[in-house]
Structures are given as structure tokens and as C-alpha cells.
Amino acid sequence: MPASTPTATVEALVAQLTLDEKALLLEGVDAWNTNGVERLGIRRLFLTDGPHGVRKVRANAGAFGLAEAEPSTSFPTSTTLAKTWDPDLAREVGAAIGRESAALGVDVLLAPGVNIMRSPLCGRNFEYFSEDPLVSGVFGTAFVQGVQSQGVATSVKHFAANSNEDYRFVGDSVVDERALREIYLRAFERIVKEARPATVMCAYNQLNGVYCSDSRELLTGTLRDEWGFDGLVMTDWGATHDRVAGLVAGCDLDMPGQVAHNHAEIIAATHDGRLPAEVLDQAVGRVLALVEHCTHDHDAEPVDAAIHAALAERAATEGAVLLGNDGTLPLDRTRGGLVVIGEQFERMRYQGAGSSLISPPATVSPRDAFDARHIGYRYARGYRALGPKLDAALEHEALDTARDADTVLLFAGLGDLEESEGFDRTSMALPAAQVRLLDALVDAGARVVLVLSTGSPVEIPRQEELAAVLLLSLPGMNGGEATARLLFGEANPSGKLTESWPRTAADASCAADYNRSAVAAYYESIYVGYRFHDKAGTDLRYPFGHGLSYTTFAYRDLAVTVGDGRVEASLTVSNTGDRAGAEVVQLYVRNNRGEVFKADKELRAFAKVQIGAGAEQRVSLGFDLADLAYWDVDTHDWVLENGDYEVLLAASASDVRMAAPLTVTSGRPSRSPYPASVDAAFATPPRSIPTAFAELLGRPVPHAPRTGRLGLETRLGDAGGSLLGRIFLRAVIGRVGKDFDAARAMPDSLERDARVKSTHFVLRMMPSMSLRSMTMSSAGELPFHVAEGLDLIAHGHPIRGIRRLAAKPRPTEETR
């Protein structure tokens, strides 16, 4: 379902609308709907969250309320799906979610998220595909194509450079032009050009000093004029900064809407000329064009829940990554002495927390799958994933159960109290209770197989002493079945990492400035993920692209040809083991050694191939020569440099198997657009913010704003330096904290777990919100004039502030 420019019918409708109706069409209503105009037959649209299922809530609980949702298939999260390295599978999953969306009356699925995994600490990494823009773009394209093939619109998010949760409402992502183009916009560009998504969602944050919802350069200059996007741009929920400036910039739809101030501003700005009539009508036309598409394109195939459940299981199986194995895996199901430790064996963490929380019709835990196979084992819970304290009794029981065990399966990983939308982690450490268990089991001499559920990299203590490590990531509702199949050799692991796993967060490429303040200095420039680690020589736990199998593969007979602007590589891959398996062949290109600083090598193509035991297959991969271009900040365009490159065929970023030279003569001679100080500072990846970063940006690096006082653009958590800020924060936290406390007081059950994780998400997110973001997301619960009054009082204008608080809304702000 491609997006479209307004039709003659749409243009005729625009001409019949009143100014008030136009303003209404440009905002949401009831948290998840657009407004309709009944007299003209314009219906509402229903928008809801993805990206790994359909979260259609049964009741309006507000922009961040996590009310009970209609049942839908919980597929593996995006990070798990990408680890399959199979875009066709991603397209199938997208189509299945599209079918379920259509069946539930959903018009726009708010997915996929294609932000780059800049840091392993980002709380929302599980919703994203990769640290690499090619992987992110290819999987985002496939997902959009799948969903929209069923007549359901998508919303590609979060545009752009949205790489943390702690400062997402007020933060400023300070990114140099080249890194923005090569790393952070590249996936969006591919998706827009190849998949034609119906909508794009702008991010909360500022980008180089301008809120994304206000950035004409981003939303019109780049997205529309340069890339040819012809769909609708909407805000993230509460991301509006200045409604009129946003419309002028190209931000059409304000969600969740029902902010009287914004409605009034549209009308006032139209009258006084700040908002040209043609700009207003253009935005309205885009909303109506989306309504027209969604009305006519609901032709999805019927939903077969069993087929979708099987698809979820397949994706979970193919997305699991065997990180290490001394030969202990696969297990012999007939052999006794198996001990299983860890709550996640019976209460599998199969999805992330936050706005993507799905309500599946059923789940299959690893314990369910073991019991269905009549596997013999002894089990102890070991820890409570949603418990705030260590449980000595559970730990003692687990160690007692594991005494004299032949093999111990330790199910561990991050819980929803450690990893979620709404906040970032402060370290990569596993929960303390799990680390204590792991240490004690290894010290006791047990042969330990670690089974990990996590949406982001974690530290793995004693990794060298473990028998095996199997990463499930977040495998969806049938993840338990996938786990059993992999552990007992019914399926052969074939997933590979789409992000680098440093040993600690201190080794990450952005460690020197991640979440230090509201100003996020992307000082590492293009050196993100493996681009950093390759050149910096990081001693990684696991490299990008890593993943083992129960068989082995050999590469030979590489041939590379160049013609018609394409580079084609072919090689023979042999399965040298006694099991059928799948190999992900990764093609990197080592960059030329020219005048411009570049990563050592970059992923340019990949292919996943299934090969029988003892068999071989000829594999072909290709890419455009233009893909080797870098973004030149002088010409503001892509430039291909002449020089000697090298084509590398690899099993991971650190396991290059074959190489062939590639000489480029169709470009231009290498020359640097940067001052010599920048060339020197970025010849190797910086480990701290270099003084030349300002020169790279072409402007001074902004200082973080002073905090301590309550304000429209201050995080509530930073407003504690004033009495008013402390009072307001205490009131807000007290309100949402009651829900969290009530959830924790419930009897131990799966229902309690669900309530705890959803209320915890809101509780942890609230300190990151500002008065403005609360106003824009609360559908009138916090009116804008009240937020203005509080801001005035906090900034030393008590009389004006009290007057604003006491005053009725301006005439044009009255509730409609």
C-alpha cells in the first residue's frame, strides 16, 4: 500500500472543510484515533503500536496507559528478527502482523523502529534491528512491505537520531552532518525509497538544536524534497514542540492530540499569517489521502492463528544465536542428570516492556516445551526476576538442586525492571541474583549452559568457564518451543548478532558521553559499533555477525566482477559437518586508504543459505559501486573516491574467510573536506570527546542547559533543585507509584508480573518527562496554560505565573 499525493477527491474535500474542521483533522483524539468529519463522510483512523505484534488496547488509558489489549500474536522482537539475517522471513512476519491489524480494525501500525543501536545501554534496543544501517534498512524495508501488502499503513520511527530513553523528551542529539547521513538516516532513506511507507513518525528529541517535530530541514528538505516521500508525517505521542512551527516544517498530524492550545494556535496562526493557507491545506490533504488509502486498501487475507504461531516459533528459532559451545550442545534428551535453574525457564521473558507490550492468546515457555517432550529434569527457580531483593532461600534451593548435577541449564537474562522503554540501563551487568548463582554453580564445578533472554548485550561473567551460551534475545510467545528444539538438536542454530557485544559498557563506542546530560554529543561520528571496534582494536566479548552452529562451514573459490555500476561476488560454501545447517555469508568492503577518515570496513551485502550435511552451494552477493560513497560535507552529497578497496567474505566482522582486490576508477581522486585538525583527531576512533569535534560539527558544541528548576523543557527528575519542582515531581511520582505498589502487592502470578512491568515502565519514564511533553501527551489533563504558569513561577515570576494558573484559557483555547 504505497503512500500517495492527494487526489482530486481529496482536494475537493479540503475545499469544503471549515477552518475548525481542518484543525481537528490535524490532531488525534481518544489517544489512538484521528478525528473524522461526519458531515463529509470522513471517518476516523485507528493507529496502534507494533512492532512485534498488534497492541490494540480495549480501553482508552491515555498516551502511555497500558490498558489490556486485544489478543494478538507476539512475534519475536525486532532485534531477534534481525538476527535471523533473513529479510524474506521479516517480510512474512510483517504480512502476518498486517493481517492481524486489518482483522482488528487497525489502519496504521506504528512500526517499525529503525533507530541505530548506538549504545548497548539504550532501554529500547530490543525494538530496533541493528547497529548497522544496512541491516536496519533491509529489515525495515522488508517489514514495511509485508505489513502494507495487507492494506495496513506503517509508520517508520523514530525520525531521527533517537538513541536514548533517559533524555528522549528534551535531549539534543548533536551529530555531525556526515555521521547523520551515513549512519543515522541511511536506513530511513532506504525504506522510504524502496518500501514507500505511508507515514513517518518524528522523534521526541532535538536534532542539532531543533526539535525533530519543528525541523523543516529534516521533514521537508531531506525526507520529502530529496528522498521523494509523499506520505504523512506524524509526531510520536507527545512529541509536538511548537504546533505551528511543526506544520510549517512538514509535521502533519499531532498525536495523541486533544491539546486545546495547539488547536487554538493553528486557528490563530492561520488568521494572522504565521501559517500560510496553502501549508495548512497541504497537511490536511495528506491526512485525507491517508484516510482514502486506508479505506480502500483493507483487503488483507484471513488470519490463521495457528499459522501465525508457527511463524513466530520459526522466527524465534532462526533468530537464536549460539554464542559459545564446547560440544555440550545439543543435549541428549535421553541422558539423565539434567538440572534446570532460573525463573525464566517457567516465566520466559519473551517480549520487551513499554508501548510494544503484546497480549498473546497463549505462550509456550521452555518448561512447557520440555514437559511436552517428557524430558527428565530437576528444577529450582533460583531468583525472582521482578523481585526487588535477593532471595536467599531461592538461591540456596537452586544450589542444593544442582549439587552433583551432570549438566545445569541456567536460564538468565534481563527482566523488565532492568530493560524497558522509558529508561536506559546504567551498566551491562546481569541482575545480581543471577550473577551470584552463576558464580556459585561454576565454583561448584558444574557444567553450565547459559540460556540468555535479553534485548541488548549483557556482561557474561565466567564466560570462558561455561559449557555453552545460547542467546534467545526476546523470542516471542512460542520462544519456549524454539528453545527446546535448539537445545536438543531438533533445530540447528543459525542466528548471528546484529550488534557488537563489548565486555562492559565502558568499551562501547559512545561510552564517554552516553546519557551524561540533555546534550548528547555524538563525538564518535561514523565510528559506531563494529566500525569503532575494528579500528580501535576493542577486545570484544562477541563481534558483530558472530554466531555458531552445530555444524561447520568452509568458503572457497571467490570470484569478483565489476560491471554496469555493480560489484558481484560469488563463492562456494561447503557444509563440512554431519548436520544440515544455515550459514550467513557477510560481504564487507575494506575502504580505500585515502585522505578522508573512514571505517576499516563496512557491511555491503549478506546472504543466508541452507546447506545439507556434506553438501555445498554457490552463493552470489552484490552491491552498487555507489554504496561505497561517503557523504562529503563540502558538496553536501555522496562522493565515490577512486582507490584500492578490498572485498571481504566473512562469517563475522572478525572472521574474514576470503578477500579479493577491488579498484575503483570511476569516482574522483581522494581529498578531505575537513581541516587538518579534524583529519588527525578522527584518523582513529576517539575514546573521548576531542576538541576537534566542534570543527567537525562546524559550530560550537552546545552546553547542557542549567537544570534544577521546573520548566517547560526541563526533565521532572532534574527539577528537584527547587521547592516547586520537588512538590510537582513528588505529586506525579506519587500518582503513578501507587499503581506500581499495588501491582507488587498482588499475589505471585503471571497477572502480577504483567501489571508490575507495565506500571514500572510508566514510573521509570515519568522523571524523564517535561511539562511540555506532559501537556502534549495528556489530552488536556495538564492544560498548556497551567504548564506555562508553573514555568513562570519556577523562573522567578510568581505573580505572572499565578495569574496564568488562575486565568481561564484564552478564548481560542477553550475546550471544544
CSV table of C-alpha atoms in Angstrom, one decimal, residues 20 27 243 258-269 274 775-776 779-789 803-816:
chain,number,residue,atom,x,y,z
A,20,ASP,CA,-12.0,24.4,12.7
A,27,GLU,CA,-4.8,16.2,15.6
A,243,ARG,CA,2.4,23.2,16.6
A,258,GLN,CA,-6.7,17.0,22.2
A,259,VAL,CA,-4.4,19.8,23.2
A,260,ALA,CA,-6.6,22.9,23.1
A,261,HIS,CA,-3.6,25.2,22.9
A,262,ASN,CA,-2.4,23.5,19.7
A,263,HIS,CA,-5.8,23.7,18.1
A,264,ALA,CA,-6.1,27.4,19.0
A,265,GLU,CA,-2.7,28.1,17.7
A,266,ILE,CA,-3.5,26.7,14.3
A,267,ILE,CA,-6.6,28.8,14.0
A,268,ALA,CA,-4.8,32.0,15.3
A,269,ALA,CA,-1.8,31.5,13.1
A,274,ARG,CA,2.1,32.8,10.5
A,775,THR,CA,0.9,18.8,28.2
A,776,MET,CA,1.3,17.4,24.7
A,779,ALA,CA,-5.1,15.1,26.2
A,780,GLY,CA,-6.0,18.1,28.3
A,781,GLU,CA,-5.3,16.7,31.8
A,782,LEU,CA,-2.4,19.1,32.1
A,783,PRO,CA,-3.6,22.2,30.1
A,784,PHE,CA,-0.8,24.3,28.5
A,785,HIS,CA,-1.7,27.4,30.4
A,786,VAL,CA,-1.2,25.6,33.7
A,787,ALA,CA,2.2,24.4,32.5
A,788,GLU,CA,3.1,28.0,31.4
A,789,GLY,CA,2.0,29.2,34.9
A,803,ARG,CA,-2.3,34.9,37.1
A,804,ARG,CA,-1.7,32.4,34.3
A,805,LEU,CA,-2.7,29.5,36.5
A,806,ALA,CA,-5.8,31.2,37.7
A,807,ALA,CA,-6.9,32.5,34.4
A,808,LYS,CA,-9.3,30.7,32.1
A,809,PRO,CA,-7.7,29.5,28.9
A,810,ARG,CA,-7.5,32.2,26.2
A,811,PRO,CA,-10.8,32.4,24.2
A,812,THR,CA,-9.3,30.3,21.3
A,813,GLU,CA,-8.1,27.7,23.8
A,814,GLU,CA,-11.5,26.8,25.2
A,815,THR,CA,-12.3,23.2,25.2
A,816,ARG,CA,-14.3,22.3,22.1
